[in-house]
Amino acid sequence: MNYKISEGKTYPLGSRVEDGGVNFSLFSKHAERVELLLFDHPDSEPSHVIPLDPKLNKTYHYWHIFVHGIKDKQIYAYRVYGAFQPEKGHRFDGSKVLLDPYSKDVVNTEKFDRNLAKQYGVDNCCQALKSVVVDTRHYDWEGTTHPRIPFASTVIYEMHVGGFTRRENSGVNGKKRGTFAGLVEKIPYLKDLGITAVELLPIHQFDVKDVVKPELENYWGYSTISFFAPHRQYSHNQSLTGPVDEFRDMVKAFHKEGIEVILDVVFNHTAEGDDTGPTFCFKGLDNSIYYLLEDNQAKYKNFSGCGNTFKANQPVARNLIIDSLRYWVSEMHIDGFRFDLASILGRDHLGEPMLITSVLAEMESDPILAGTKLIAEAWDAAGLYQVGEFINHGDWFAEWNGPFRDDVRRFVRGDEKTVKLLAARILSSSDIYTKPDREPNRSIHFVTCHDGFTLADLVSYSKKNNYANGEDNRDGCSNNFSANYGVEGYTNDGHINRLRERQMKNFWVILLLAQGTPMITMGDEVGRSQHGNNNAYCQNNELSWFNWDDVERNKGLLRFVKGLIKLIQSLDVFQQERLLKTEENGGNPYLIWHGTQLYKPDWSDYSHSIAFTLHHPQKGEFLHVMFNAYWECLDFQIPQPPDGKKWFRIIDTSAPPNDDFYELKDAIEINGHTYLVHDRTSVVLIAK
């Protein structure tokens, strides 16, 4: 069959279904010629090779063509020809079949050969990734809309789509385990836990073979292949465009339950790696347009630590990022994004910081992205550390608060010189975020995340144990502020295990009571362990997967966490969109610092304890919180409760399970003017 072709249009980029056929548009400034390839099957030779005539099918640097008679689900790709001059930044290779950078679905992932894609001049057609024409116009969202939950009421759950249901004990049907559809079946668990948003580790199509040790797989997904396509391996529906539909079904299911979906996105680098890496898209389309190159343009700048750096502020690459975000919001109904190594996106074409005029600033002002959650990981792998900059100089961005993680870990461990730092973190880090009248909940608080120890390992290992990654334990962070409390790793010692669980509860209390937006890492609520591996990026196995037996095994910890989340969601003092005052000011909700003695906080380097009173006058809420990170018991004075009220204990992390947390209606009355806080213990009282 010979298709009728016509000139086509430059916009929109990618492929779009129109009346009578499909329009294709591709940018390449330095290409000499381009061929559009059409396929009947993902792993076959092309059924049609359509050369684009530069006189008819090229406008400026855009190559475009309209093919009549084809429609949704057509498989396609490109060959792009030009100079192979790495020293000048050009890596064209007409033997390579290339993805459309705007591809909304990717096929042939099972037969993709990463090594073959590295070999210049070797045809890889049957082993190459291919694009699919996707028509997104007719999906039925059943009236669901973005929940638009304010940061002040948000509890984020960082999770891995595959790892959450991959184990057999998840109870999910075998064919759906590890998929978007499998995740839908676990929404009741997440709803019961009390989370309001899931933050999914990368779901853009990524290269599972981008690893150091060939027999392992890239599990986390920070190895992007396509910025528009959902990861096909996460889809139970393997038909053409099936992953797109299954992903939307998942988002719709979450929205029906009032839960937001945030994507962890990787725009700072791609899976094409360094000068020894494969060519499957950007390198072959126009290498110097899409990547930051060294003075010797055969080499790549590596601010990502992953071999290359995407040239995010080159106009074409910049538009690609914005178009991707718009697509995920408008067509896939995503509620927000966490930007991996976001500081890279603030670097110019030479790699110098330009935060205020970068693509990041454009995101904040884009009308389609208005109302979405934008969360920056405010650093990169080359030492650019910008915690505070995104909030202080922006209007909408939130940030991962790395100092919160480190300072809370150090305080709970019992380090010196940490009490002042803890106090700052509890009050949303006003020493870091100095912008007047900022919303305090743009500070995203976390104690753990995917990158590093799980919470259980944080209190069980003093050193990382990453030997299974095949890099001789060189990978992963070595400064974790962790402790094992007597024995490295697993132990039957009851005293050590009780202390470890108490320390986990202490972390939970600080995380959830501090003013800011808490983020929980998948499985921490049930003590998930990775046996000391703090860089499990390549462990797509039971080491990293959620173990559903832990739900019953550690039901006491789960009960504690669920109760604590429910508590903060029930009190207005924890939903404030303005900074808490540190003294009463015209009836505003406020906080007063104490030490073991009232109104006398000990800010010395050797202090290991702090207390504070929270009061919301308009709502009549009055709480007193005591933290003792010392290794001996301390007697804390407690303030006089408001007239007509008494103190009731709702939390004491030293108490045994079922006595460590009480709902408000069951809280234990406390008499006297002091409370004995046991070693390494947190206590919360409420007046009623």
Coordinates of C-alpha atoms in Angstrom, one line a residue, residues 285-647:
L285 CA 18.4 13.8 16.2
D286 CA 20.7 16.6 17.0
N287 CA 23.2 15.9 19.7
S288 CA 24.5 19.5 20.3
I289 CA 21.0 20.9 20.6
Y290 CA 19.9 18.6 23.4
Y291 CA 23.1 18.1 25.5
L292 CA 25.6 20.2 27.4
L293 CA 29.0 19.5 25.9
E294 CA 32.5 20.1 27.1
D295 CA 34.9 22.3 25.1
N296 CA 36.0 19.1 23.5
Q297 CA 32.5 18.5 22.1
A298 CA 33.0 14.8 21.9
K299 CA 32.5 14.7 25.7
Y300 CA 29.5 15.5 27.8
K301 CA 29.2 17.8 30.8
N302 CA 28.1 15.5 33.6
F303 CA 26.2 17.6 36.3
S304 CA 23.8 14.7 36.7
G305 CA 26.4 12.1 37.7
C306 CA 24.8 9.8 35.0
G307 CA 27.0 10.5 32.0
N308 CA 25.2 13.5 30.3
T309 CA 23.3 16.6 31.1
F310 CA 20.2 17.7 29.2
K311 CA 20.5 21.2 27.8
A312 CA 17.3 22.3 29.5
N313 CA 17.6 26.0 28.6
Q314 CA 18.3 25.6 24.9
P315 CA 15.0 26.9 23.4
V316 CA 14.0 23.7 21.7
A317 CA 14.9 21.5 24.6
R318 CA 13.2 24.0 26.9
N319 CA 10.0 23.9 24.9
L320 CA 10.1 20.1 25.0
I321 CA 10.2 20.1 28.8
I322 CA 7.3 22.6 29.1
D323 CA 5.3 20.6 26.4
S324 CA 5.8 17.4 28.4
L325 CA 4.6 19.0 31.6
R326 CA 1.6 20.4 29.9
Y327 CA 0.7 17.1 28.4
W328 CA 0.9 15.3 31.7
V329 CA -1.4 17.9 33.3
S330 CA -3.9 18.5 30.5
E331 CA -4.1 15.0 28.9
M332 CA -3.2 12.7 31.8
H333 CA -4.6 14.8 34.7
I334 CA -1.4 14.8 36.8
D335 CA -1.5 17.0 39.9
G336 CA 2.2 17.8 40.4
F337 CA 5.8 17.1 39.7
R338 CA 8.9 16.5 41.8
F339 CA 12.0 17.5 39.7
D340 CA 15.0 15.3 40.1
L341 CA 18.2 17.3 40.5
A342 CA 16.3 20.4 39.7
S343 CA 19.3 22.7 40.0
I344 CA 20.5 21.3 36.7
L345 CA 17.4 22.8 35.1
G346 CA 18.6 26.2 36.2
R347 CA 21.9 26.0 34.4
D348 CA 22.5 27.9 31.1
H349 CA 24.1 26.5 27.9
L350 CA 27.5 26.8 29.5
G351 CA 26.4 25.1 32.7
E352 CA 26.4 28.3 34.7
P353 CA 23.5 28.8 37.2
M354 CA 20.6 31.0 35.9
L355 CA 17.8 30.1 38.2
I356 CA 15.6 33.1 37.9
T357 CA 15.4 33.2 34.0
S358 CA 15.5 29.4 33.5
V359 CA 12.9 26.9 32.4
L360 CA 12.0 26.6 36.1
A361 CA 10.7 30.2 36.1
E362 CA 8.7 29.5 33.0
M363 CA 7.0 26.6 34.7
E364 CA 5.8 28.9 37.5
S365 CA 4.2 31.3 35.1
D366 CA 2.6 28.7 32.7
P367 CA -1.2 28.9 32.8
I368 CA -1.7 25.2 32.1
L369 CA 0.5 24.2 35.0
A370 CA -1.2 26.7 37.4
G371 CA -2.4 25.0 40.5
T372 CA -0.1 22.0 40.1
K373 CA 2.4 21.1 42.8
L374 CA 6.0 21.9 41.7
I375 CA 8.6 20.4 44.0
A376 CA 12.3 20.9 43.5
E377 CA 15.2 18.6 44.5
A378 CA 17.3 21.8 45.0
W379 CA 20.7 20.4 44.2
D380 CA 22.6 18.5 41.6
A381 CA 25.5 15.9 41.4
A382 CA 28.1 18.5 40.6
G383 CA 27.9 20.3 43.9
L384 CA 25.3 23.0 43.1
Y385 CA 23.3 23.2 46.4
Q386 CA 20.3 25.6 46.2
V387 CA 18.1 24.7 49.1
G388 CA 16.1 27.9 49.8
E389 CA 16.6 29.4 46.4
F390 CA 13.5 28.0 44.7
I391 CA 11.2 29.2 47.4
N392 CA 13.0 32.5 48.2
H393 CA 13.1 33.6 44.6
G394 CA 10.0 31.9 43.2
D395 CA 6.2 32.1 43.8
W396 CA 5.0 28.5 43.4
F397 CA 7.8 26.0 43.9
A398 CA 8.2 23.8 46.9
E399 CA 11.4 22.1 47.9
W400 CA 12.7 18.9 49.4
N401 CA 14.2 20.1 52.6
G402 CA 17.4 18.2 52.8
P403 CA 18.6 19.9 56.0
F404 CA 15.4 18.7 57.7
R405 CA 16.3 15.1 57.0
D406 CA 19.9 15.5 58.2
D407 CA 19.2 17.6 61.3
V408 CA 16.4 15.5 62.5
R409 CA 18.5 12.3 62.1
R410 CA 21.3 13.9 64.1
F411 CA 19.0 15.0 66.9
V412 CA 17.3 11.7 67.3
R413 CA 20.6 9.9 67.2
G414 CA 21.8 12.1 70.1
D415 CA 24.4 14.2 68.4
E416 CA 25.5 17.5 69.9
K417 CA 24.7 20.9 68.5
T418 CA 21.4 19.9 67.2
V419 CA 18.7 21.4 69.4
K420 CA 18.7 24.8 67.7
L421 CA 18.7 23.2 64.3
L422 CA 15.8 21.0 65.3
A423 CA 13.8 24.0 66.5
A424 CA 14.4 25.7 63.1
R425 CA 13.2 22.6 61.2
I426 CA 10.1 22.3 63.4
L427 CA 9.2 25.9 62.4
S428 CA 9.6 25.2 58.7
S429 CA 13.2 26.3 58.5
S430 CA 12.9 30.0 58.6
D431 CA 16.7 30.2 58.7
I432 CA 16.7 28.8 55.2
Y433 CA 13.4 30.0 53.7
T434 CA 13.6 33.7 54.4
K435 CA 11.1 35.0 52.0
P436 CA 8.5 37.2 53.9
D437 CA 5.0 35.8 54.2
R438 CA 5.9 32.6 52.4
E439 CA 3.7 29.6 52.8
P440 CA 5.6 27.3 55.3
N441 CA 4.2 24.1 53.8
R442 CA 6.3 24.6 50.7
S443 CA 9.0 23.0 52.7
I444 CA 8.7 19.3 52.0
H445 CA 9.8 17.4 55.1
F446 CA 11.2 13.9 55.0
V447 CA 13.4 11.7 57.1
T448 CA 13.9 9.1 54.4
C449 CA 13.3 8.8 50.7
H450 CA 14.0 6.3 47.9
D451 CA 17.6 7.4 47.9
G452 CA 19.2 6.2 51.1
F453 CA 18.3 4.0 54.1
T454 CA 14.7 3.0 54.8
L455 CA 13.5 4.1 58.3
A456 CA 14.0 0.7 59.7
D457 CA 17.6 0.5 58.3
L458 CA 18.3 4.0 59.6
V459 CA 18.0 2.6 63.1
S460 CA 19.6 -0.7 62.4
Y461 CA 22.8 0.0 60.4
S462 CA 25.7 2.3 61.1
K463 CA 27.2 1.7 57.6
K464 CA 25.7 1.1 54.2
N465 CA 25.7 -2.4 52.8
N466 CA 25.5 -2.1 49.0
Y467 CA 27.7 -5.0 47.9
A468 CA 24.8 -6.6 45.9
N469 CA 25.0 -3.6 43.5
G470 CA 28.3 -4.9 42.1
E471 CA 30.2 -1.7 42.8
D472 CA 32.3 -2.8 45.8
N473 CA 30.1 -0.7 48.2
R474 CA 31.5 2.5 46.6
D475 CA 28.0 3.7 45.5
G476 CA 25.5 5.3 47.8
C477 CA 26.0 8.0 50.5
S478 CA 28.4 7.1 53.3
N479 CA 27.3 9.9 55.7
N480 CA 23.8 8.8 56.7
F481 CA 23.6 9.9 60.4
S482 CA 22.4 6.5 61.3
A483 CA 23.0 4.1 64.2
N484 CA 22.5 0.4 65.0
Y485 CA 22.1 0.7 68.8
G486 CA 24.2 -2.2 69.6
V487 CA 24.3 -4.7 66.7
E488 CA 24.7 -4.2 62.9
G489 CA 21.5 -5.3 61.1
Y490 CA 19.1 -8.0 62.2
T491 CA 19.1 -9.1 65.8
N492 CA 17.0 -11.2 68.2
D493 CA 17.9 -8.9 71.1
G494 CA 14.6 -7.6 72.4
H495 CA 16.0 -4.6 74.1
I496 CA 17.7 -3.4 70.9
N497 CA 14.6 -4.0 68.8
R498 CA 12.4 -2.1 71.2
L499 CA 14.8 0.8 71.2
R500 CA 14.9 0.8 67.4
E501 CA 11.1 0.8 67.2
R502 CA 11.0 3.7 69.7
Q503 CA 13.5 5.7 67.6
M504 CA 11.3 5.1 64.5
K505 CA 8.3 6.4 66.3
N506 CA 10.4 9.5 67.4
F507 CA 11.1 10.2 63.8
W508 CA 7.4 9.9 62.9
V509 CA 6.4 12.3 65.7
I510 CA 8.9 15.0 64.6
L511 CA 8.1 14.5 60.9
L512 CA 4.4 14.8 61.3
L513 CA 4.2 17.5 63.9
A514 CA 6.7 19.9 62.3
Q515 CA 5.2 22.8 60.3
G516 CA 5.7 21.8 56.7
T517 CA 4.4 19.1 54.3
P518 CA 5.4 15.6 55.4
M519 CA 6.6 13.0 52.9
I520 CA 6.5 9.3 53.8
T521 CA 8.7 6.7 52.0
M522 CA 6.9 3.5 50.9
G523 CA 7.0 0.9 53.6
D524 CA 8.4 3.0 56.4
E525 CA 5.0 2.8 58.1
V526 CA 5.5 -1.0 58.5
G527 CA 9.3 -1.1 59.0
R528 CA 10.4 -2.1 55.5
S529 CA 14.1 -3.0 55.4
Q530 CA 16.6 -3.2 52.5
H531 CA 19.1 -5.0 54.7
G532 CA 21.3 -1.9 54.8
N533 CA 21.3 -1.2 51.0
N534 CA 21.0 2.6 50.7
N535 CA 21.2 2.8 46.9
A536 CA 18.9 0.1 45.7
Y537 CA 18.5 1.6 42.2
C538 CA 19.3 -1.7 40.6
Q539 CA 17.6 -4.1 42.9
N540 CA 14.3 -5.0 41.1
N541 CA 13.7 -7.9 43.5
E542 CA 12.4 -8.6 47.0
L543 CA 15.1 -6.5 48.6
S544 CA 13.3 -3.4 47.4
W545 CA 9.7 -4.5 47.0
F546 CA 7.0 -3.8 49.6
N547 CA 6.6 -6.9 51.8
W548 CA 3.0 -7.1 52.6
D549 CA 3.7 -9.6 55.5
D550 CA 5.1 -6.5 57.3
V551 CA 1.6 -5.1 57.5
E552 CA 0.7 -7.8 60.0
R553 CA 4.2 -8.3 61.4
N554 CA 4.6 -4.6 62.3
K555 CA 0.9 -3.8 62.9
G556 CA 1.8 -1.9 66.1
L557 CA 4.0 0.6 64.2
L558 CA 1.3 0.9 61.5
R559 CA -1.3 1.6 64.1
F560 CA 0.9 4.3 65.5
V561 CA 1.6 6.0 62.2
K562 CA -2.1 5.9 61.1
G563 CA -3.2 7.4 64.4
L564 CA -0.6 10.2 64.2
I565 CA -1.6 11.1 60.6
K566 CA -5.2 11.1 61.6
L567 CA -4.3 13.4 64.6
I568 CA -2.6 16.1 62.5
Q569 CA -5.4 16.0 60.0
S570 CA -8.0 16.6 62.7
L571 CA -6.4 19.7 64.3
D572 CA -6.4 23.1 62.7
V573 CA -3.1 24.1 64.3
F574 CA -1.4 21.6 61.9
Q575 CA -3.2 23.0 58.8
Q576 CA -1.8 26.6 59.0
E577 CA -0.9 28.3 55.8
R578 CA 1.1 31.0 57.6
L579 CA 4.2 30.6 59.8
L580 CA 3.4 29.9 63.5
K581 CA 4.2 32.8 65.7
T582 CA 6.8 32.0 68.4
E583 CA 4.8 34.1 70.9
E584 CA 1.1 35.0 71.2
N585 CA 0.3 37.8 68.8
G586 CA -3.2 39.0 68.6
G587 CA -4.7 35.5 69.0
N588 CA -2.8 33.9 66.1
P589 CA -1.8 30.2 66.5
Y590 CA 1.5 30.2 68.2
L591 CA 4.3 28.1 69.6
I592 CA 6.3 28.6 72.9
W593 CA 9.6 26.9 73.4
H594 CA 10.6 25.2 76.7
G595 CA 13.3 23.0 78.0
T596 CA 12.9 20.6 80.9
Q597 CA 11.9 23.8 82.7
L598 CA 9.0 25.9 81.4
Y599 CA 10.0 28.9 79.2
K600 CA 13.7 28.0 79.6
P601 CA 14.8 26.1 76.4
D602 CA 18.4 24.8 76.6
W603 CA 20.0 25.9 73.4
S604 CA 23.5 24.8 74.4
D605 CA 25.7 22.5 72.3
Y606 CA 25.3 19.8 74.8
S607 CA 21.5 19.9 75.1
H608 CA 19.5 16.9 73.9
S609 CA 16.0 17.9 74.8
I610 CA 13.4 20.5 73.8
A611 CA 9.7 21.0 74.4
F612 CA 7.1 23.4 73.0
T613 CA 3.5 24.3 73.5
L614 CA 1.2 24.8 70.5
H615 CA -2.0 26.9 70.9
H616 CA -4.7 27.8 68.4
P617 CA -6.9 30.2 70.4
Q618 CA -9.7 30.4 67.9
K619 CA -10.1 26.6 67.8
G620 CA -9.3 26.0 71.4
E621 CA -6.5 23.6 70.6
F622 CA -3.7 23.3 73.2
L623 CA -0.9 20.8 72.9
H624 CA 2.4 20.3 74.8
V625 CA 5.2 18.3 73.1
M626 CA 8.4 17.0 74.7
F627 CA 11.4 15.5 72.9
N628 CA 14.2 13.7 74.9
A629 CA 17.0 12.5 72.7
Y630 CA 19.2 11.9 75.8
W631 CA 20.1 8.4 76.9
E632 CA 18.7 9.0 80.4
C633 CA 15.2 9.9 81.7
L634 CA 14.4 13.6 82.1
D635 CA 11.7 15.2 84.2
F636 CA 9.9 17.9 82.2
Q637 CA 7.7 20.6 83.7
I638 CA 4.4 20.9 82.0
P639 CA 2.4 24.2 81.8
Q640 CA -1.0 24.8 83.4
P641 CA -3.7 23.8 81.0
P642 CA -6.4 26.4 80.0
D643 CA -9.1 27.0 82.5
G644 CA -11.6 24.2 82.8
K645 CA -9.3 21.7 80.9
K646 CA -6.9 19.0 81.9
W647 CA -3.9 17.4 80.2

